[in-house]
Amino acid sequence: MKISQNIKIAVDAVVFGYQQKELSVLLIKRGIEPFKGAWALPGGLVLENESLEHAVERELLEETGVTIDYLEQLYTFGTPKRDPRNRVISVTYFGLVSPNHFKISADTDAAEVQWFPIHKLPKLAFDHNLILTTALKRLQSKINYQPIGFELLNQEFPFSDLENLYQTILNQKIDRRNFRKKIMSFGILTETNKIHQTSSGRPAKLFKFNAKKYKELEKKGFHFEIKFA
Amino acid sequence: MKISQNIKIAVDAVVFGYQQKELSVLLIKRGIEPFKGAWALPGGLVLENESLEHAVERELLEETGVTIDYLEQLYTFGTPKRDPRNRVISVTYFGLVSPNHFKISADTDAAEVQWFPIHKLPKLAFDHNLILTTALKRLQSKINYQPIGFELLNQEFPFSDLENLYQTILNQKIDRRNFRKKIMSFGILTETNKIHQTSSGRPAKLFKFNAKKYKELEKKGFHFEIKFA
């Protein structure tokens, strides 16, 4: 290669979770300079021989203790001065988890790790606020045409959790009756015979997402699609 | 940065055009090793202080003579062995042009430049066939919900060109009557008073895409959306 290049490659992860009825994101407190003490997305430099996907899974596990099955590539951020040390290009990923399934614990370059509600975010290191906003927009667009919301919920959930999840992600009130009608019409939710005691004392049935049924329907040309006027 | 890294960053561009009723892609013949003499996507290494967007526009201009207003980031390809020389991560972009507006001419690392119909592609260097397939899928999905097809046509076009464009991109027959009805119902095409003489001798009105009207409608919550069963 005839031109010399001194650019580093990093990966960063935006991991969304849903807890206490709020959409949250997994952040680490930086234990090293630059931005030591600031909150940031988990991530770090790619090792010489690992794939980008491996790099982001490794960094996430090292810095937060979270193992994630599916991370989707979000966008590559490469503005020349985004890192004060050196030119660093970051290939970013986003993923969805149910926070209850993980015990988070900081290590390596991370001094602390914490879930932050999306509406109460601190100022982040580097351009990480921009990365997070990009991921949030992708999530907001994607939940309308793919049943990815279920990955954020417990395996069995009262319908009101799903409703509230959409409301919090889209940051808008939704017409509950139409939403329920629409979702139920897809036939991808299975009613369990378990009952959940709501805080108001009213019992509510628990539902499960039927991934097998969804795959069958998808093969037949079914499109999951929710529209909010 | 505590770890040493010897990874290079490149950009590659998938530029689609529409000519002689076929969707085409702009390829260069490599003038240098590796894959000397093979066809490939235009692209190259990012310079130390330029943005990724600048890099891809520069490479495209250098290697093909094409200036493009809007390139959208597609995906970042980073499999460790994708380049035989060195580890190279490629941030890829895709764009749409009307080929009539450009005179293509090869230079720098490109020995030749040519438009190839999408259904008659040669085997490409590196993982460029995979990059191209990824771009094609993005285009096929995107023309259903954004009026990007017009960027591929002349400014004034007979309706049959738009119809044929969708058929060639989606690689399927479409119901012409429903398609026309749907598109016309959006109110984003302006009828000019010019007439186009078709090869069959039947005169056809020319249309123009009304970008201003589209933007107005979009602000009011209008979604461009075409569905093919």
mmCIF file of N, CA, C and O in Angstrom, chain A residues 1-10 32 45-53 58 73-81 83 85-89 91 93 108-109 145 223 225 227-228, chain B residues 1-10 32 45-53 58 73-81 83 85-89 91 93 108-109 145 223 225 227-228:
data_model
loop_
_atom_site.group_PDB
_atom_site.id
_atom_site.type_symbol
_atom_site.label_atom_id
_atom_site.label_comp_id
_atom_site.label_asym_id
_atom_site.label_seq_id
_atom_site.Cartn_x
_atom_site.Cartn_y
_atom_site.Cartn_z
ATOM 1 N N MET A 1 0.857 -1.175 0.000
ATOM 2 C CA MET A 1 0.000 0.000 0.000
ATOM 3 C C MET A 1 0.896 1.229 0.000
ATOM 4 O O MET A 1 1.738 1.376 0.858
ATOM 5 N N LYS A 2 0.682 2.062 -0.943
ATOM 6 C CA LYS A 2 1.644 3.139 -1.135
ATOM 7 C C LYS A 2 1.487 4.313 -0.169
ATOM 8 O O LYS A 2 2.438 5.039 0.052
ATOM 9 N N ILE A 3 0.297 4.501 0.402
ATOM 10 C CA ILE A 3 0.224 5.631 1.332
ATOM 11 C C ILE A 3 0.295 5.156 2.773
ATOM 12 O O ILE A 3 -0.214 4.111 3.127
ATOM 13 N N SER A 4 0.993 5.945 3.579
ATOM 14 C CA SER A 4 1.083 5.564 4.983
ATOM 15 C C SER A 4 -0.148 6.132 5.662
ATOM 16 O O SER A 4 -0.673 7.160 5.274
ATOM 17 N N GLN A 5 -0.564 5.431 6.652
ATOM 18 C CA GLN A 5 -1.811 5.815 7.297
ATOM 19 C C GLN A 5 -1.654 5.538 8.782
ATOM 20 O O GLN A 5 -1.179 4.469 9.155
ATOM 21 N N ASN A 6 -2.006 6.502 9.603
ATOM 22 C CA ASN A 6 -1.939 6.250 11.033
ATOM 23 C C ASN A 6 -3.315 6.480 11.646
ATOM 24 O O ASN A 6 -3.561 7.424 12.380
ATOM 25 N N ILE A 7 -4.216 5.600 11.269
ATOM 26 C CA ILE A 7 -5.597 5.704 11.752
ATOM 27 C C ILE A 7 -5.895 4.422 12.518
ATOM 28 O O ILE A 7 -5.526 3.341 12.082
ATOM 29 N N LYS A 8 -6.522 4.563 13.674
ATOM 30 C CA LYS A 8 -6.879 3.380 14.457
ATOM 31 C C LYS A 8 -8.346 3.043 14.241
ATOM 32 O O LYS A 8 -9.153 3.909 13.917
ATOM 33 N N ILE A 9 -8.660 1.779 14.469
ATOM 34 C CA ILE A 9 -10.037 1.305 14.332
ATOM 35 C C ILE A 9 -10.563 0.816 15.667
ATOM 36 O O ILE A 9 -9.947 -0.046 16.300
ATOM 37 N N ALA A 10 -11.685 1.372 16.063
ATOM 38 C CA ALA A 10 -12.318 0.935 17.304
ATOM 39 C C ALA A 10 -13.736 0.444 17.010
ATOM 40 O O ALA A 10 -14.257 0.642 15.907
ATOM 41 N N ILE A 32 -9.705 5.570 32.321
ATOM 42 C CA ILE A 32 -8.446 6.063 31.756
ATOM 43 C C ILE A 32 -8.678 7.353 30.969
ATOM 44 O O ILE A 32 -9.798 7.665 30.577
ATOM 45 N N LEU A 45 -10.373 -0.598 20.962
ATOM 46 C CA LEU A 45 -9.690 -0.880 19.703
ATOM 47 C C LEU A 45 -9.847 -2.341 19.268
ATOM 48 O O LEU A 45 -9.899 -3.245 20.099
ATOM 49 N N VAL A 46 -9.884 -2.510 17.965
ATOM 50 C CA VAL A 46 -9.990 -3.842 17.366
ATOM 51 C C VAL A 46 -8.607 -4.497 17.388
ATOM 52 O O VAL A 46 -7.610 -3.858 17.075
ATOM 53 N N LEU A 47 -8.558 -5.764 17.784
ATOM 54 C CA LEU A 47 -7.282 -6.476 17.751
ATOM 55 C C LEU A 47 -6.973 -6.905 16.314
ATOM 56 O O LEU A 47 -7.880 -7.120 15.502
ATOM 57 N N GLU A 48 -5.676 -7.013 16.071
ATOM 58 C CA GLU A 48 -5.146 -7.309 14.740
ATOM 59 C C GLU A 48 -5.902 -8.397 13.944
ATOM 60 O O GLU A 48 -6.136 -8.258 12.763
ATOM 61 N N ASN A 49 -6.231 -9.497 14.627
ATOM 62 C CA ASN A 49 -6.775 -10.629 13.864
ATOM 63 C C ASN A 49 -8.207 -11.002 14.177
ATOM 64 O O ASN A 49 -8.661 -12.075 13.810
ATOM 65 N N GLU A 50 -8.909 -10.133 14.847
ATOM 66 C CA GLU A 50 -10.295 -10.488 15.174
ATOM 67 C C GLU A 50 -11.254 -9.737 14.253
ATOM 68 O O GLU A 50 -10.958 -8.652 13.768
ATOM 69 N N SER A 51 -12.402 -10.334 14.036
ATOM 70 C CA SER A 51 -13.428 -9.660 13.229
ATOM 71 C C SER A 51 -13.992 -8.495 14.026
ATOM 72 O O SER A 51 -13.828 -8.410 15.251
ATOM 73 N N LEU A 52 -14.672 -7.597 13.341
ATOM 74 C CA LEU A 52 -15.296 -6.454 14.017
ATOM 75 C C LEU A 52 -16.349 -6.928 15.024
ATOM 76 O O LEU A 52 -16.463 -6.391 16.125
ATOM 77 N N GLU A 53 -17.092 -7.952 14.626
ATOM 78 C CA GLU A 53 -18.155 -8.488 15.494
ATOM 79 C C GLU A 53 -17.543 -9.084 16.767
ATOM 80 O O GLU A 53 -18.063 -8.915 17.859
ATOM 81 N N ARG A 58 -16.272 -8.849 22.526
ATOM 82 C CA ARG A 58 -15.205 -8.952 23.521
ATOM 83 C C ARG A 58 -15.170 -7.714 24.415
ATOM 84 O O ARG A 58 -15.118 -7.805 25.642
ATOM 85 N N GLN A 73 -24.729 -3.966 13.081
ATOM 86 C CA GLN A 73 -23.880 -2.820 12.772
ATOM 87 C C GLN A 73 -24.758 -1.599 12.553
ATOM 88 O O GLN A 73 -25.765 -1.671 11.849
ATOM 89 N N LEU A 74 -24.354 -0.495 13.176
ATOM 90 C CA LEU A 74 -25.161 0.720 13.141
ATOM 91 C C LEU A 74 -24.609 1.707 12.113
ATOM 92 O O LEU A 74 -25.290 2.049 11.142
ATOM 93 N N TYR A 75 -23.386 2.159 12.291
ATOM 94 C CA TYR A 75 -22.826 3.205 11.439
ATOM 95 C C TYR A 75 -21.358 3.328 11.793
ATOM 96 O O TYR A 75 -20.956 2.986 12.904
ATOM 97 N N THR A 76 -20.552 3.834 10.853
ATOM 98 C CA THR A 76 -19.139 4.050 11.135
ATOM 99 C C THR A 76 -18.858 5.544 11.225
ATOM 100 O O THR A 76 -19.192 6.288 10.303
ATOM 101 N N PHE A 77 -18.310 5.942 12.352
ATOM 102 C CA PHE A 77 -18.042 7.356 12.616
ATOM 103 C C PHE A 77 -16.556 7.617 12.403
ATOM 104 O O PHE A 77 -15.717 6.963 13.027
ATOM 105 N N GLY A 78 -16.232 8.587 11.541
ATOM 106 C CA GLY A 78 -14.831 8.755 11.186
ATOM 107 C C GLY A 78 -14.336 10.183 11.080
ATOM 108 O O GLY A 78 -13.295 10.417 10.464
ATOM 109 N N THR A 79 -15.057 11.126 11.659
ATOM 110 C CA THR A 79 -14.602 12.517 11.602
ATOM 111 C C THR A 79 -13.188 12.606 12.172
ATOM 112 O O THR A 79 -12.919 12.047 13.236
ATOM 113 N N PRO A 80 -12.274 13.307 11.448
ATOM 114 C CA PRO A 80 -10.865 13.301 11.854
ATOM 115 C C PRO A 80 -10.563 13.635 13.319
ATOM 116 O O PRO A 80 -9.692 13.016 13.907
ATOM 117 N N LYS A 81 -11.257 14.576 13.937
ATOM 118 C CA LYS A 81 -10.857 14.957 15.307
ATOM 119 C C LYS A 81 -11.742 14.376 16.404
ATOM 120 O O LYS A 81 -11.792 14.911 17.522
ATOM 121 N N ASP A 83 -11.391 11.874 18.242
ATOM 122 C CA ASP A 83 -10.609 11.417 19.404
ATOM 123 C C ASP A 83 -9.420 12.357 19.550
ATOM 124 O O ASP A 83 -8.707 12.597 18.585
ATOM 125 N N ARG A 85 -6.563 11.995 20.917
ATOM 126 C CA ARG A 85 -5.224 11.410 20.897
ATOM 127 C C ARG A 85 -4.691 11.233 19.499
ATOM 128 O O ARG A 85 -3.552 11.524 19.159
ATOM 129 N N ASN A 86 -5.532 10.721 18.640
ATOM 130 C CA ASN A 86 -5.102 10.029 17.455
ATOM 131 C C ASN A 86 -6.331 9.968 16.577
ATOM 132 O O ASN A 86 -7.427 10.060 17.072
ATOM 133 N N ARG A 87 -6.158 9.755 15.282
ATOM 134 C CA ARG A 87 -7.372 9.539 14.522
ATOM 135 C C ARG A 87 -7.900 8.131 14.798
ATOM 136 O O ARG A 87 -7.184 7.148 14.603
ATOM 137 N N VAL A 88 -9.133 8.053 15.241
ATOM 138 C CA VAL A 88 -9.770 6.765 15.509
ATOM 139 C C VAL A 88 -11.118 6.726 14.798
ATOM 140 O O VAL A 88 -11.929 7.632 14.967
ATOM 141 N N ILE A 89 -11.309 5.689 14.004
ATOM 142 C CA ILE A 89 -12.596 5.491 13.346
ATOM 143 C C ILE A 89 -13.347 4.436 14.136
ATOM 144 O O ILE A 89 -12.783 3.402 14.474
ATOM 145 N N VAL A 91 -16.421 1.809 14.379
ATOM 146 C CA VAL A 91 -17.510 1.045 13.786
ATOM 147 C C VAL A 91 -18.455 0.725 14.929
ATOM 148 O O VAL A 91 -18.064 0.061 15.885
ATOM 149 N N TYR A 93 -22.097 -0.552 16.836
ATOM 150 C CA TYR A 93 -23.088 -1.629 16.816
ATOM 151 C C TYR A 93 -24.186 -1.301 17.803
ATOM 152 O O TYR A 93 -23.954 -0.558 18.750
ATOM 153 N N THR A 108 -11.422 -3.919 33.153
ATOM 154 C CA THR A 108 -10.451 -3.318 32.206
ATOM 155 C C THR A 108 -10.520 -1.788 32.229
ATOM 156 O O THR A 108 -10.363 -1.189 33.277
ATOM 157 N N ASP A 109 -10.814 -1.163 31.073
ATOM 158 C CA ASP A 109 -10.788 0.300 31.001
ATOM 159 C C ASP A 109 -11.989 0.980 31.660
ATOM 160 O O ASP A 109 -12.078 2.206 31.699
ATOM 161 N N TYR A 145 -41.310 -1.920 12.000
ATOM 162 C CA TYR A 145 -41.426 -2.922 10.939
ATOM 163 C C TYR A 145 -40.702 -4.226 11.228
ATOM 164 O O TYR A 145 -40.577 -5.078 10.372
ATOM 165 N N HIS A 223 -45.632 -9.057 6.575
ATOM 166 C CA HIS A 223 -44.783 -7.978 7.059
ATOM 167 C C HIS A 223 -45.317 -7.452 8.379
ATOM 168 O O HIS A 223 -46.453 -7.012 8.452
ATOM 169 N N GLU A 225 -45.835 -4.721 10.721
ATOM 170 C CA GLU A 225 -45.790 -3.278 10.484
ATOM 171 C C GLU A 225 -46.793 -2.568 11.360
ATOM 172 O O GLU A 225 -47.973 -2.876 11.364
ATOM 173 N N LYS A 227 -48.173 1.251 12.428
ATOM 174 C CA LYS A 227 -48.116 2.661 12.047
ATOM 175 C C LYS A 227 -48.758 3.520 13.095
ATOM 176 O O LYS A 227 -49.836 3.212 13.587
ATOM 177 N N PHE A 228 -48.090 4.572 13.422
ATOM 178 C CA PHE A 228 -48.658 5.550 14.334
ATOM 179 C C PHE A 228 -48.858 6.827 13.547
ATOM 180 O O PHE A 228 -47.907 7.324 12.951
ATOM 181 N N MET B 1 -2.628 5.085 23.163
ATOM 182 C CA MET B 1 -3.356 3.838 22.933
ATOM 183 C C MET B 1 -2.409 2.677 23.200
ATOM 184 O O MET B 1 -1.341 2.597 22.616
ATOM 185 N N LYS B 2 -2.838 1.815 24.072
ATOM 186 C CA LYS B 2 -1.896 0.821 24.539
ATOM 187 C C LYS B 2 -1.659 -0.338 23.563
ATOM 188 O O LYS B 2 -0.620 -0.971 23.635
ATOM 189 N N ILE B 3 -2.625 -0.613 22.676
ATOM 190 C CA ILE B 3 -2.349 -1.720 21.760
ATOM 191 C C ILE B 3 -1.920 -1.210 20.402
ATOM 192 O O ILE B 3 -2.389 -0.200 19.914
ATOM 193 N N SER B 4 -0.969 -1.937 19.811
ATOM 194 C CA SER B 4 -0.531 -1.533 18.475
ATOM 195 C C SER B 4 -1.481 -2.189 17.485
ATOM 196 O O SER B 4 -2.021 -3.263 17.710
ATOM 197 N N GLN B 5 -1.656 -1.524 16.397
ATOM 198 C CA GLN B 5 -2.647 -1.996 15.429
ATOM 199 C C GLN B 5 -2.114 -1.687 14.052
ATOM 200 O O GLN B 5 -1.629 -0.579 13.831
ATOM 201 N N ASN B 6 -2.154 -2.671 13.165
ATOM 202 C CA ASN B 6 -1.710 -2.389 11.808
ATOM 203 C C ASN B 6 -2.841 -2.711 10.834
ATOM 204 O O ASN B 6 -2.789 -3.666 10.074
ATOM 205 N N ILE B 7 -3.882 -1.913 10.944
ATOM 206 C CA ILE B 7 -5.060 -2.106 10.109
ATOM 207 C C ILE B 7 -5.223 -0.839 9.269
ATOM 208 O O ILE B 7 -5.071 0.263 9.785
ATOM 209 N N LYS B 8 -5.487 -1.028 7.997
ATOM 210 C CA LYS B 8 -5.705 0.135 7.129
ATOM 211 C C LYS B 8 -7.204 0.356 6.935
ATOM 212 O O LYS B 8 -8.001 -0.583 7.025
ATOM 213 N N ILE B 9 -7.540 1.601 6.599
ATOM 214 C CA ILE B 9 -8.944 1.944 6.357
ATOM 215 C C ILE B 9 -9.118 2.401 4.923
ATOM 216 O O ILE B 9 -8.445 3.335 4.480
ATOM 217 N N ALA B 10 -10.038 1.757 4.241
ATOM 218 C CA ALA B 10 -10.352 2.155 2.873
ATOM 219 C C ALA B 10 -11.830 2.532 2.780
ATOM 220 O O ALA B 10 -12.611 2.292 3.698
ATOM 221 N N ILE B 32 -3.392 -2.071 -10.797
ATOM 222 C CA ILE B 32 -2.302 -2.473 -9.907
ATOM 223 C C ILE B 32 -2.631 -3.775 -9.190
ATOM 224 O O ILE B 32 -3.788 -4.182 -9.123
ATOM 225 N N LEU B 45 -7.598 3.878 -0.120
ATOM 226 C CA LEU B 45 -7.306 4.200 1.280
ATOM 227 C C LEU B 45 -7.686 5.635 1.640
ATOM 228 O O LEU B 45 -7.591 6.544 0.818
ATOM 229 N N VAL B 46 -8.098 5.798 2.873
ATOM 230 C CA VAL B 46 -8.468 7.114 3.416
ATOM 231 C C VAL B 46 -7.182 7.869 3.762
ATOM 232 O O VAL B 46 -6.263 7.297 4.339
ATOM 233 N N LEU B 47 -7.125 9.127 3.395
ATOM 234 C CA LEU B 47 -5.964 9.937 3.762
ATOM 235 C C LEU B 47 -6.089 10.377 5.219
ATOM 236 O O LEU B 47 -7.201 10.529 5.757
ATOM 237 N N GLU B 48 -4.938 10.574 5.794
ATOM 238 C CA GLU B 48 -4.816 10.897 7.222
ATOM 239 C C GLU B 48 -5.833 11.924 7.766
ATOM 240 O O GLU B 48 -6.393 11.750 8.819
ATOM 241 N N ASN B 49 -6.052 13.003 7.022
ATOM 242 C CA ASN B 49 -6.864 14.087 7.590
ATOM 243 C C ASN B 49 -8.185 14.349 6.892
ATOM 244 O O ASN B 49 -8.793 15.392 7.095
ATOM 245 N N GLU B 50 -8.608 13.442 6.054
ATOM 246 C CA GLU B 50 -9.874 13.689 5.370
ATOM 247 C C GLU B 50 -10.987 12.861 6.010
ATOM 248 O O GLU B 50 -10.749 11.794 6.569
ATOM 249 N N SER B 51 -12.206 13.350 5.890
ATOM 250 C CA SER B 51 -13.345 12.597 6.393
ATOM 251 C C SER B 51 -13.578 11.396 5.475
ATOM 252 O O SER B 51 -13.079 11.352 4.354
ATOM 253 N N LEU B 52 -14.357 10.443 5.949
ATOM 254 C CA LEU B 52 -14.667 9.264 5.142
ATOM 255 C C LEU B 52 -15.438 9.666 3.890
ATOM 256 O O LEU B 52 -15.208 9.133 2.801
ATOM 257 N N GLU B 53 -16.347 10.628 4.038
ATOM 258 C CA GLU B 53 -17.158 11.096 2.909
ATOM 259 C C GLU B 53 -16.269 11.754 1.856
ATOM 260 O O GLU B 53 -16.450 11.557 0.659
ATOM 261 N N ARG B 58 -13.458 11.665 -3.329
ATOM 262 C CA ARG B 58 -12.168 11.868 -3.991
ATOM 263 C C ARG B 58 -11.784 10.645 -4.834
ATOM 264 O O ARG B 58 -11.420 10.768 -6.007
ATOM 265 N N GLN B 73 -23.770 6.049 3.478
ATOM 266 C CA GLN B 73 -22.961 4.967 4.024
ATOM 267 C C GLN B 73 -23.766 3.676 4.007
ATOM 268 O O GLN B 73 -24.932 3.669 4.397
ATOM 269 N N LEU B 74 -23.120 2.619 3.546
ATOM 270 C CA LEU B 74 -23.799 1.335 3.367
ATOM 271 C C LEU B 74 -23.496 0.386 4.520
ATOM 272 O O LEU B 74 -24.392 -0.024 5.260
ATOM 273 N N TYR B 75 -22.234 0.033 4.680
ATOM 274 C CA TYR B 75 -21.850 -0.978 5.662
ATOM 275 C C TYR B 75 -20.333 -0.989 5.734
ATOM 276 O O TYR B 75 -19.678 -0.599 4.778
ATOM 277 N N THR B 76 -19.795 -1.446 6.861
ATOM 278 C CA THR B 76 -18.343 -1.547 6.994
ATOM 279 C C THR B 76 -17.936 -3.015 6.997
ATOM 280 O O THR B 76 -18.448 -3.797 7.794
ATOM 281 N N PHE B 77 -17.074 -3.363 6.064
ATOM 282 C CA PHE B 77 -16.630 -4.743 5.890
ATOM 283 C C PHE B 77 -15.247 -4.890 6.510
ATOM 284 O O PHE B 77 -14.321 -4.167 6.137
ATOM 285 N N GLY B 78 -15.101 -5.838 7.435
ATOM 286 C CA GLY B 78 -13.840 -5.892 8.174
ATOM 287 C C GLY B 78 -13.284 -7.273 8.424
ATOM 288 O O GLY B 78 -12.440 -7.451 9.295
ATOM 289 N N THR B 79 -13.741 -8.272 7.676
ATOM 290 C CA THR B 79 -13.215 -9.624 7.860
ATOM 291 C C THR B 79 -11.692 -9.608 7.713
ATOM 292 O O THR B 79 -11.186 -9.010 6.764
ATOM 293 N N PRO B 80 -10.963 -10.225 8.663
ATOM 294 C CA PRO B 80 -9.503 -10.105 8.664
ATOM 295 C C PRO B 80 -8.789 -10.397 7.343
ATOM 296 O O PRO B 80 -7.842 -9.704 7.019
ATOM 297 N N LYS B 81 -9.205 -11.375 6.560
ATOM 298 C CA LYS B 81 -8.420 -11.724 5.367
ATOM 299 C C LYS B 81 -8.998 -11.190 4.049
ATOM 300 O O LYS B 81 -8.706 -11.722 2.986
ATOM 301 N N ASP B 83 -8.363 -8.638 2.335
ATOM 302 C CA ASP B 83 -7.345 -8.113 1.419
ATOM 303 C C ASP B 83 -6.086 -8.951 1.613
ATOM 304 O O ASP B 83 -5.644 -9.139 2.753
ATOM 305 N N ARG B 85 -2.994 -8.357 1.083
ATOM 306 C CA ARG B 85 -1.760 -7.672 1.454
ATOM 307 C C ARG B 85 -1.632 -7.467 2.943
ATOM 308 O O ARG B 85 -0.606 -7.669 3.569
ATOM 309 N N ASN B 86 -2.729 -7.019 3.527
ATOM 310 C CA ASN B 86 -2.688 -6.327 4.793
ATOM 311 C C ASN B 86 -4.116 -6.375 5.312
ATOM 312 O O ASN B 86 -5.039 -6.519 4.533
ATOM 313 N N ARG B 87 -4.324 -6.179 6.578
ATOM 314 C CA ARG B 87 -5.715 -6.061 6.984
ATOM 315 C C ARG B 87 -6.256 -4.700 6.564
ATOM 316 O O ARG B 87 -5.707 -3.663 6.942
ATOM 317 N N VAL B 88 -7.310 -4.704 5.801
ATOM 318 C CA VAL B 88 -7.943 -3.465 5.352
ATOM 319 C C VAL B 88 -9.434 -3.547 5.672
ATOM 320 O O VAL B 88 -10.108 -4.502 5.296
ATOM 321 N N ILE B 89 -9.911 -2.537 6.378
ATOM 322 C CA ILE B 89 -11.341 -2.446 6.660
ATOM 323 C C ILE B 89 -11.932 -1.451 5.676
ATOM 324 O O ILE B 89 -11.387 -0.363 5.496
ATOM 325 N N VAL B 91 -15.016 0.947 4.576
ATOM 326 C CA VAL B 91 -16.284 1.609 4.857
ATOM 327 C C VAL B 91 -16.903 1.862 3.482
ATOM 328 O O VAL B 91 -16.330 2.577 2.665
ATOM 329 N N TYR B 93 -19.960 2.892 0.639
ATOM 330 C CA TYR B 93 -21.006 3.897 0.381
ATOM 331 C C TYR B 93 -21.766 3.486 -0.863
ATOM 332 O O TYR B 93 -21.225 2.795 -1.721
ATOM 333 N N THR B 108 -5.514 7.280 -12.146
ATOM 334 C CA THR B 108 -4.776 6.751 -10.972
ATOM 335 C C THR B 108 -4.728 5.213 -11.007
ATOM 336 O O THR B 108 -4.226 4.652 -11.971
ATOM 337 N N ASP B 109 -5.283 4.552 -9.973
ATOM 338 C CA ASP B 109 -5.165 3.089 -9.886
ATOM 339 C C ASP B 109 -6.087 2.326 -10.838
ATOM 340 O O ASP B 109 -6.058 1.102 -10.896
ATOM 341 N N TYR B 145 -39.803 2.727 -0.038
ATOM 342 C CA TYR B 145 -40.270 3.698 0.950
ATOM 343 C C TYR B 145 -39.598 5.068 0.858
ATOM 344 O O TYR B 145 -39.784 5.920 1.710
ATOM 345 N N HIS B 223 -45.975 9.439 3.958
ATOM 346 C CA HIS B 223 -44.941 8.447 3.724
ATOM 347 C C HIS B 223 -45.049 7.908 2.306
ATOM 348 O O HIS B 223 -46.095 7.393 1.921
ATOM 349 N N GLU B 225 -44.693 5.173 -0.057
ATOM 350 C CA GLU B 225 -44.609 3.740 0.185
ATOM 351 C C GLU B 225 -45.281 2.962 -0.929
ATOM 352 O O GLU B 225 -46.433 3.191 -1.262
ATOM 353 N N LYS B 227 -46.025 -0.934 -2.316
ATOM 354 C CA LYS B 227 -45.957 -2.345 -1.921
ATOM 355 C C LYS B 227 -46.227 -3.234 -3.099
ATOM 356 O O LYS B 227 -47.151 -3.006 -3.858
ATOM 357 N N PHE B 228 -45.416 -4.224 -3.226
ATOM 358 C CA PHE B 228 -45.628 -5.224 -4.250
ATOM 359 C C PHE B 228 -45.926 -6.533 -3.538
ATOM 360 O O PHE B 228 -45.151 -6.964 -2.705
#
